[in-house]
Each structure stands twice: as C-alpha cells, then as structure tokens.
Tab-separated table of C-alpha atoms in Angstrom:
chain	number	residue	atom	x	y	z
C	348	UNK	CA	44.034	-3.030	-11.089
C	349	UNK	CA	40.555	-5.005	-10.766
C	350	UNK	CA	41.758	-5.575	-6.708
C	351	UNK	CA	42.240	-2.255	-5.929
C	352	UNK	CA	39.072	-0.978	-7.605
C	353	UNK	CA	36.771	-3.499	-6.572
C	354	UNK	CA	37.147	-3.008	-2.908
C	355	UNK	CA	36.745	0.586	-3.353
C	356	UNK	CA	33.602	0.473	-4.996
C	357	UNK	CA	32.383	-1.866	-2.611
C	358	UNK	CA	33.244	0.970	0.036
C	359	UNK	CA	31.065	3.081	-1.716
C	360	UNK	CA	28.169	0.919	-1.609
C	361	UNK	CA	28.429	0.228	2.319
C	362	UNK	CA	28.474	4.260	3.189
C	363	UNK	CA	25.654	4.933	1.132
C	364	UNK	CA	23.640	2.176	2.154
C	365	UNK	CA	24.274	3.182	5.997
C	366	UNK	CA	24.211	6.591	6.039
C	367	UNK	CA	20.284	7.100	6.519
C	368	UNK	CA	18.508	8.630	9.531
C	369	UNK	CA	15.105	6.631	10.989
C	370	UNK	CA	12.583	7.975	13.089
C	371	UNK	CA	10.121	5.516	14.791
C	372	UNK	CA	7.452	5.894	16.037
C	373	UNK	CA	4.454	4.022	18.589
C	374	UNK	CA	1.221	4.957	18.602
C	375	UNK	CA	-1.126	4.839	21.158
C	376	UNK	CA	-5.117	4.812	20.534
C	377	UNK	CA	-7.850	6.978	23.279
C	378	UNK	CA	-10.724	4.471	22.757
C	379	UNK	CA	-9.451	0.963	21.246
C	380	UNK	CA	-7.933	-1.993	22.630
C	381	UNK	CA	-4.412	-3.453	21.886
C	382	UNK	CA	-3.621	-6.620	21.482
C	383	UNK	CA	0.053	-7.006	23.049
C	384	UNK	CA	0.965	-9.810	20.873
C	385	UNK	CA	0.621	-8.018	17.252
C	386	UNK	CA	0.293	-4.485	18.588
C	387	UNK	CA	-3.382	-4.657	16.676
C	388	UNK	CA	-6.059	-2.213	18.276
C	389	UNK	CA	-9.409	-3.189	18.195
C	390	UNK	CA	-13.263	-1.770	18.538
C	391	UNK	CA	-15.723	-4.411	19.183
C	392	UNK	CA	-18.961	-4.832	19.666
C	393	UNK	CA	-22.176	-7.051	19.069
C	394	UNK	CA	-22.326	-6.319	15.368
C	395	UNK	CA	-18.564	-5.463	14.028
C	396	UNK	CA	-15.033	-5.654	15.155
C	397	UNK	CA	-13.046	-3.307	13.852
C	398	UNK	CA	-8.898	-3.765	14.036
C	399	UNK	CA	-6.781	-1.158	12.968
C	400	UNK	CA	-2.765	-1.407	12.198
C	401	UNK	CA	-0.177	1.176	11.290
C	402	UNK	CA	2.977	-0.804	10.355
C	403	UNK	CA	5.434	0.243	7.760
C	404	UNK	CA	7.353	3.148	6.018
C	405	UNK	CA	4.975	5.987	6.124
C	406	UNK	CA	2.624	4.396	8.290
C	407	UNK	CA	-0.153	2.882	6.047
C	408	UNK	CA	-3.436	3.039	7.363
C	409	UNK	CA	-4.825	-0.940	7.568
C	410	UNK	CA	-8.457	-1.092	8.512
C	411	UNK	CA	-10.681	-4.886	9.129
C	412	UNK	CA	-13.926	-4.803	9.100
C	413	UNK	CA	-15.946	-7.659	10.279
C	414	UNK	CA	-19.089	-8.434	10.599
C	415	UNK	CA	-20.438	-10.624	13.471
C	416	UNK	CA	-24.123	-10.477	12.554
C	417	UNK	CA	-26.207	-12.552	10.629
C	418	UNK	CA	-27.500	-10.299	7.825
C	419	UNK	CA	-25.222	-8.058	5.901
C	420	UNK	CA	-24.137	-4.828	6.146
C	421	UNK	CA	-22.652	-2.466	3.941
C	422	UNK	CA	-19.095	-0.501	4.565
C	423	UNK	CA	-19.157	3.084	3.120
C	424	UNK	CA	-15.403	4.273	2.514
C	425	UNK	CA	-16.930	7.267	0.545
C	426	UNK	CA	-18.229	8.304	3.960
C	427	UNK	CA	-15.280	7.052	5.825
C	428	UNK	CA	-12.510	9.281	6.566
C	429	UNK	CA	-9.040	9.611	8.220
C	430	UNK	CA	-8.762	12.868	10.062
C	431	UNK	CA	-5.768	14.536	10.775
C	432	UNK	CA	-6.281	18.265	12.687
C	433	UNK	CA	-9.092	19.435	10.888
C	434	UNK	CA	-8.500	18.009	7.370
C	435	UNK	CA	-10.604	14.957	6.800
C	436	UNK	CA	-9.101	12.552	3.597
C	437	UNK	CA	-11.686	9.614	1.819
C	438	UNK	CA	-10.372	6.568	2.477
C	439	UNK	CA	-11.645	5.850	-1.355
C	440	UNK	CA	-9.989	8.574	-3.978
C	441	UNK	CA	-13.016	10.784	-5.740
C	442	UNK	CA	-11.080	10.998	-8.591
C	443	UNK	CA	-8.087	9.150	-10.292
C	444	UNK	CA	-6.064	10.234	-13.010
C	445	UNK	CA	-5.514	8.319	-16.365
C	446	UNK	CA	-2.575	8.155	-18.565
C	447	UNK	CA	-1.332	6.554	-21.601
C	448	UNK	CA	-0.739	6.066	-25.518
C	449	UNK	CA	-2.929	6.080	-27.800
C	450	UNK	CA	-2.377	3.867	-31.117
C	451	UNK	CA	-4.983	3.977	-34.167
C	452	UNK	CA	-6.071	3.112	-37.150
C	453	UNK	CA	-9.025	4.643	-39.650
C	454	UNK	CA	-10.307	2.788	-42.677
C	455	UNK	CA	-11.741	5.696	-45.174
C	456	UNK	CA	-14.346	4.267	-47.627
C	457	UNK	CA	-16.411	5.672	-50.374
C	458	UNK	CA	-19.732	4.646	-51.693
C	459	UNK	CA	-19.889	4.927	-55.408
C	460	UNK	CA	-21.420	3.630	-58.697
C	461	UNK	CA	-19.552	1.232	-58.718
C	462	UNK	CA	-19.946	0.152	-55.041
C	463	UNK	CA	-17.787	0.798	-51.516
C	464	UNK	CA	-14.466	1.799	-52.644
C	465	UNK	CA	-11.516	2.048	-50.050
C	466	UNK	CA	-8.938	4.120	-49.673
C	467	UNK	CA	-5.995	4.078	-47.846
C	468	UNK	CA	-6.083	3.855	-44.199
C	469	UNK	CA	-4.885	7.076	-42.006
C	470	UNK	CA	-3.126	6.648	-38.244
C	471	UNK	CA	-3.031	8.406	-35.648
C	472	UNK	CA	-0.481	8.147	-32.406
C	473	UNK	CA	-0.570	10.253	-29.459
C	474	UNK	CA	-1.085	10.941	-25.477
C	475	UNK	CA	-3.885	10.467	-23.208
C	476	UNK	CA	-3.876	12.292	-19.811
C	477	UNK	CA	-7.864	12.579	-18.298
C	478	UNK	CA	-9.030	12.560	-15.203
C	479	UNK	CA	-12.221	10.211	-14.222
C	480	UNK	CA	-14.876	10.656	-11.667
C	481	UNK	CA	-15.437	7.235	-9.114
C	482	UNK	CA	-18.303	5.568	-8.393
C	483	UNK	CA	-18.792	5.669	-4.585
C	484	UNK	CA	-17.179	2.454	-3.095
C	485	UNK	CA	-19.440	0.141	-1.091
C	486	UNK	CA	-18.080	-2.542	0.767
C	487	UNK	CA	-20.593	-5.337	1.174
C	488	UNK	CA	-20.020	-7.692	3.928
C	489	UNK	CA	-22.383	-11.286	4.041
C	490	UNK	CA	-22.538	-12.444	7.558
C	491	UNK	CA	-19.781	-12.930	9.376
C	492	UNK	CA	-17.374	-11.865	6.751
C	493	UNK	CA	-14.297	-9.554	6.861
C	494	UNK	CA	-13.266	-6.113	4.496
C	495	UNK	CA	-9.678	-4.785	4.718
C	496	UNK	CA	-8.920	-1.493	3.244
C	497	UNK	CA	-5.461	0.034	2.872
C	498	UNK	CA	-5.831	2.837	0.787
C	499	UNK	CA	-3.524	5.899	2.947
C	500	UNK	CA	-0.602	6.812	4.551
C	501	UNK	CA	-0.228	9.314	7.778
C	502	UNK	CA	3.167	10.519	6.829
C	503	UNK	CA	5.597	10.893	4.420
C	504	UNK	CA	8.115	12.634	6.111
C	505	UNK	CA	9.651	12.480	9.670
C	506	UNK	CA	7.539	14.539	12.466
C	507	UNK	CA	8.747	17.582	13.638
C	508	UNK	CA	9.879	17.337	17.342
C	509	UNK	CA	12.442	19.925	18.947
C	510	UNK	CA	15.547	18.089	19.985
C	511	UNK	CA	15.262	19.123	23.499
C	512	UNK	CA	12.424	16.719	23.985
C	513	UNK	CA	14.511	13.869	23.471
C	514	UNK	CA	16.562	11.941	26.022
C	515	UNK	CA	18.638	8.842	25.767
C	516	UNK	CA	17.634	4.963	26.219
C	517	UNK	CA	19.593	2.045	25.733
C	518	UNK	CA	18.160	-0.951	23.450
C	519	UNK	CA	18.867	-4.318	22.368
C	520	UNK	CA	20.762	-4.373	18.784
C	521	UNK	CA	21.469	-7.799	17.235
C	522	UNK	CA	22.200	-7.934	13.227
C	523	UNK	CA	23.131	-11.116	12.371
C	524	UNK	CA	25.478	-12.409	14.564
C	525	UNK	CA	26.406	-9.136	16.673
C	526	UNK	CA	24.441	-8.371	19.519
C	527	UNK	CA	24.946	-5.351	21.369
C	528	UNK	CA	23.178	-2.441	23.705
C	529	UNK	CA	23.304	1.069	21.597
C	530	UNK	CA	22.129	3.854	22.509
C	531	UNK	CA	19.386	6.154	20.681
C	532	UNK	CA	17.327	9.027	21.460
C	533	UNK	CA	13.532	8.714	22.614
C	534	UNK	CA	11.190	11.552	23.198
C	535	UNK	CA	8.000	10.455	24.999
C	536	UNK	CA	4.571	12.348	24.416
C	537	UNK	CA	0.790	12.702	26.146
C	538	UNK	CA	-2.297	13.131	23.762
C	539	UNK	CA	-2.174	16.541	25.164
C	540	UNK	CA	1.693	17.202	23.573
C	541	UNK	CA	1.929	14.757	20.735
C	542	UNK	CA	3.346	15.702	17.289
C	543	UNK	CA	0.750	13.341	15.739
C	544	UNK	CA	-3.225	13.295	16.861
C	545	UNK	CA	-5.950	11.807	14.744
C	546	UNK	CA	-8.973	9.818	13.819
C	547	UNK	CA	-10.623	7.130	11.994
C	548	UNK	CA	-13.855	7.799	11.051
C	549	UNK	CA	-16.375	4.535	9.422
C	550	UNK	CA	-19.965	4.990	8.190
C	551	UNK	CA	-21.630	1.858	7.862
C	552	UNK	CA	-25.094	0.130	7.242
C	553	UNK	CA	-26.524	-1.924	8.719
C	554	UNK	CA	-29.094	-3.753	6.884
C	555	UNK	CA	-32.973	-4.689	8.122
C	556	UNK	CA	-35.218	-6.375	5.921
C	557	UNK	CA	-35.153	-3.450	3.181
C	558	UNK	CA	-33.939	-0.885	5.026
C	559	UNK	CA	-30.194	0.002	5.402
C	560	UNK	CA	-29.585	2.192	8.299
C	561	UNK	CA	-26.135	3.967	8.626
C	562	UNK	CA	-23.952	3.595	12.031
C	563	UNK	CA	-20.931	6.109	12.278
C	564	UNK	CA	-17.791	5.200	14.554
C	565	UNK	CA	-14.686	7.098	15.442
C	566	UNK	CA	-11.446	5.838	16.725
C	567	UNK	CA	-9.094	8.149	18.122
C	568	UNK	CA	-4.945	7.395	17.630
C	569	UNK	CA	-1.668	9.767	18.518
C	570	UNK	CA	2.241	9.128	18.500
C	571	UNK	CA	3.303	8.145	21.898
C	572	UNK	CA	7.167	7.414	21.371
C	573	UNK	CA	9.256	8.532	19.304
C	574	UNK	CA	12.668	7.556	18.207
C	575	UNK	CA	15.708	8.613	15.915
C	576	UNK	CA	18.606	6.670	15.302
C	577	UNK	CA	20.996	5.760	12.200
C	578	UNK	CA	20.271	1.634	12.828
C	579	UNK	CA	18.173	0.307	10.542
C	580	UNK	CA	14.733	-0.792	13.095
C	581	UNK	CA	14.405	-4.231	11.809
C	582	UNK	CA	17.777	-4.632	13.637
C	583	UNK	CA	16.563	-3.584	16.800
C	584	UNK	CA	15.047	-6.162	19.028
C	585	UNK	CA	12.142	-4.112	20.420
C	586	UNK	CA	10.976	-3.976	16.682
C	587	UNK	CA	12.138	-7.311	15.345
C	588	UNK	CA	8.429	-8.156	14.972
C	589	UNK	CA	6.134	-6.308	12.353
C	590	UNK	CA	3.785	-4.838	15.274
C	591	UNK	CA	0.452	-2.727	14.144
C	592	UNK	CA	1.242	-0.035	16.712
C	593	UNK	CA	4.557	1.629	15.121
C	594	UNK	CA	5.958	2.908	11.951
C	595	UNK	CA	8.599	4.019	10.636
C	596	UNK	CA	10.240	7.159	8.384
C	597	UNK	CA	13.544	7.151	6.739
C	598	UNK	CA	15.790	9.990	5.335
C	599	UNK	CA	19.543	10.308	3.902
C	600	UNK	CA	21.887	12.299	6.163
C	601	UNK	CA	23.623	15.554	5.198
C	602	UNK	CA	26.902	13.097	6.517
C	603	UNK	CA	26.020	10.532	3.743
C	604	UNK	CA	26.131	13.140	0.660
C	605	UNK	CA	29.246	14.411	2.210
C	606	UNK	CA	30.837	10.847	3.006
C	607	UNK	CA	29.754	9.610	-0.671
C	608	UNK	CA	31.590	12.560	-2.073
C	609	UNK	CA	34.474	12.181	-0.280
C	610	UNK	CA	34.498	8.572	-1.119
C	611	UNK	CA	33.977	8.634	-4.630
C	612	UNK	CA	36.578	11.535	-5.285
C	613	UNK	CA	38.900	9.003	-3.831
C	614	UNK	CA	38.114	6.014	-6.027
C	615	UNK	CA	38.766	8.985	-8.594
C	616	UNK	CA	42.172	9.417	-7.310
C	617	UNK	CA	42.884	5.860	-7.072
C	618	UNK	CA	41.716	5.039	-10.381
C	619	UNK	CA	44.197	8.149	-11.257
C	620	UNK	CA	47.349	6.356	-9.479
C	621	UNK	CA	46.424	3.071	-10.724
C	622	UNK	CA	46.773	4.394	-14.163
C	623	UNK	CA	49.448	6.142	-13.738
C	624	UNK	CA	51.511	3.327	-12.319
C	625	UNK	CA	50.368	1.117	-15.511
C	626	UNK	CA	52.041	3.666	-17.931
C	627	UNK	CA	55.092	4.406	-15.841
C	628	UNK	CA	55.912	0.869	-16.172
C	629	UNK	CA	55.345	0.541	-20.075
C-alpha cells in the first residue's frame, strides 16, 4: 500500500511546485550608468556615488550612498522618495504599527495604624494594537563612507501588458544537468510605451563648517523587457546571475488549481482501490 501511495503523493508535490507563471522583467535607467558586469546603475559625481539595484521578487528598491568627500554629509530618507506616476512613497515609513500582549501585575497596599498593609495582588492580560509616529531618519555618512537603504518594493503583482505586444525568443535553459533552447514570450518597450516609468528621488546635506546645505537628485528608471514563461528564471542562463537591472514576479496558474485537483481526486481514488483490494482479500 505504502508504494502505491508514496509515488502519488510525490506527484502531487511536483505539479504544484511547477505549475507557476513568471514574468521578468529588465529595466533600463534615462540618466544613470550600468555597470554590465552586475547590472548596477550608477550616478557619480565629485561628492557622492550613488548605485541603485532592483533584483528580486517584487523588485526591492536597493539604494548606496557614498560619500567621496572629506567632511560628512547627511542622507535624508524622510525627504527621499520613490515616485511612481504621480504618487511619491518615503523611503522611511511615517508611521509603524505596534502589536502585542500585554501581561501584568498590581500590588494594592494600604497605609494604616498599624503600618503598610498588602493585599492581594490583581492581573491584568490583554491586547495592544497602537500606532507610533517616527522620528525623521537621518543617515549620517563620515567621509568616505557608504549608506544602503532597502526599505520598498515597485511591484507586487505582474504588470499589465496586452498579449499582442509579445513575440517569441528562444533562450538558453540548463537545470541541472539538462540543457536546452525553450522558447518564451518577450515584449520589448521605449520610455515612451513602458508599463513601468519612475523615479528616485534623494535629498541630502552636505555639510560646511556649521552649515548643512541640502542637494536634491533624481534618477529616472522604466521596464525595458519583459518576459513570461512557466520556467523558473534562475534556470535560465540569461538570468543565472543575480543582476541589479531585473526582477522578477511570480503567480500560480489557473492550470495548476485545476491539475492539483485532478491529481489529488486521483490519489483519492487510489487510496479507494487500495483499500478495497485489502478487504477483498481478508
């Protein structure tokens, strides 16, 4: 009985953990420069470099700061903002909420003639949810020191793109010790046309003698490329290596509720059969 079931449930496990729908996508940048190696893009000039990368599920916004002068200056995240359309988001949250349990005790006393006098002690239990204000988040950067912040994502979900914009290309698949060609679909986009334009904007200070003076500066990004395909990326050889200038989305399939449904009624049946057989034969 254990030999029939096992490989069935095993079955299960493969479907479900193939059945899921990627979209990837590259980004370009209007006013940075790449680095080809890491796919990093970089601002630069006599008093910070700036380096921005986007890799990961849900592209997480990575931002290095450093500072190539010799007096410090101060990074303002407060005043720093990723823009998206015309919605600007803090890269530092004004407010974060706080929850938890709350376990205490009261000693009750009484002062008497004849002195403090205790009684017993009451407790209380409960639930704390509160929301607290921040302190505006400096980042203070000695010379020739570095600040990373990765506080946001640009997307949770995949980008909406008609299906006649895409085409088919051919790319280089190895997982483990298969290597083949597969083919996926690719859609290709301008910053006039992309599904996915927007901005980094810093506010710094630069600091002289006792005066801090700020400095604003604004990158501009947008989704270049843009893939789909049911292969997992890390699998695919263009994105074997954890590059700052794509990201990627994933999803379950409509095919993958339906396939795991299938699949476990059938373990269901099985199971039935197997039991079956064991009591005919008794």
């Amino acid at each position: 009985m254990k030999s029939l079931i096992l490989p069935a449930v095993l079955a299960v496990c493969v479907i479900f953990s193939s059945c899921s729908r990627y979209q990837i996508n590259l980004i370009s940048s209007t006013n940075t420069t790449k680095e080809e190696d890491t796919g990093i893009f970089n601002f630069e000039n006599d008093s910070v470099k700036i380096s921005y990368s986007f890799y990961g599920p849900n592209a997480p916004v990575s931002i290095k700061v450093y500072n190539k002068l010799d007096k410090p200056i101060y990074v303002d995240w407060q005043r720093s903002a990723l823009i998206i359309g015309d919605k600007a988001i803090s890269y530092t949250p004004g407010k974060i909420d706080i929850s938890g349990t709350i376990d205490a005790r009261t000693d009750n006393y009484n002062y008497g003639n004849r002195g403090l006098i205790f009684s017993n002690p009451s407790y209380t239990t409960g639930q704390i949810n509160a929301v607290a204000n921040l302190p505006k988040d400096l980042s203070f950067l000695p010379p020739h020191t570095q600040s990373t912040n990765t506080s946001l994502v640009l997307t949770k979900a995949f980008l909406d793109i008609p299906q006649e914009q895409f085409t088919q290309e051919v790319l280089d698949y190895k997982d483990n010790y298969l290597y083949k060609q597969i083919s996926i679909k690719a859609a290709t986009f301008d910053k006039a046309n992309t599904p996915l334009l927007f901005k980094s904007y810093l506010t710094l200070y630069m600091v002289n003698g006792t005066e801090a003076h700020p400095v604003a500066y604004s990158q501009e990004f947008f989704v270049s490329k843009t893939y789909t395909t049911i292969d997992n990326p890390k699998n695919l050889l263009l994105f074997k290596n954890e590059r700052g200038d794509y990201f990627f989305n994933k999803k379950a399939t409509k095919y993958q509720g339906v396939v795991g449904g299938i699949t476990v009624g059938a373990i269901a049946v099985a199971g039935l059969a197997i039991y079956t057989s064991g009591n005919s034969g008794k």
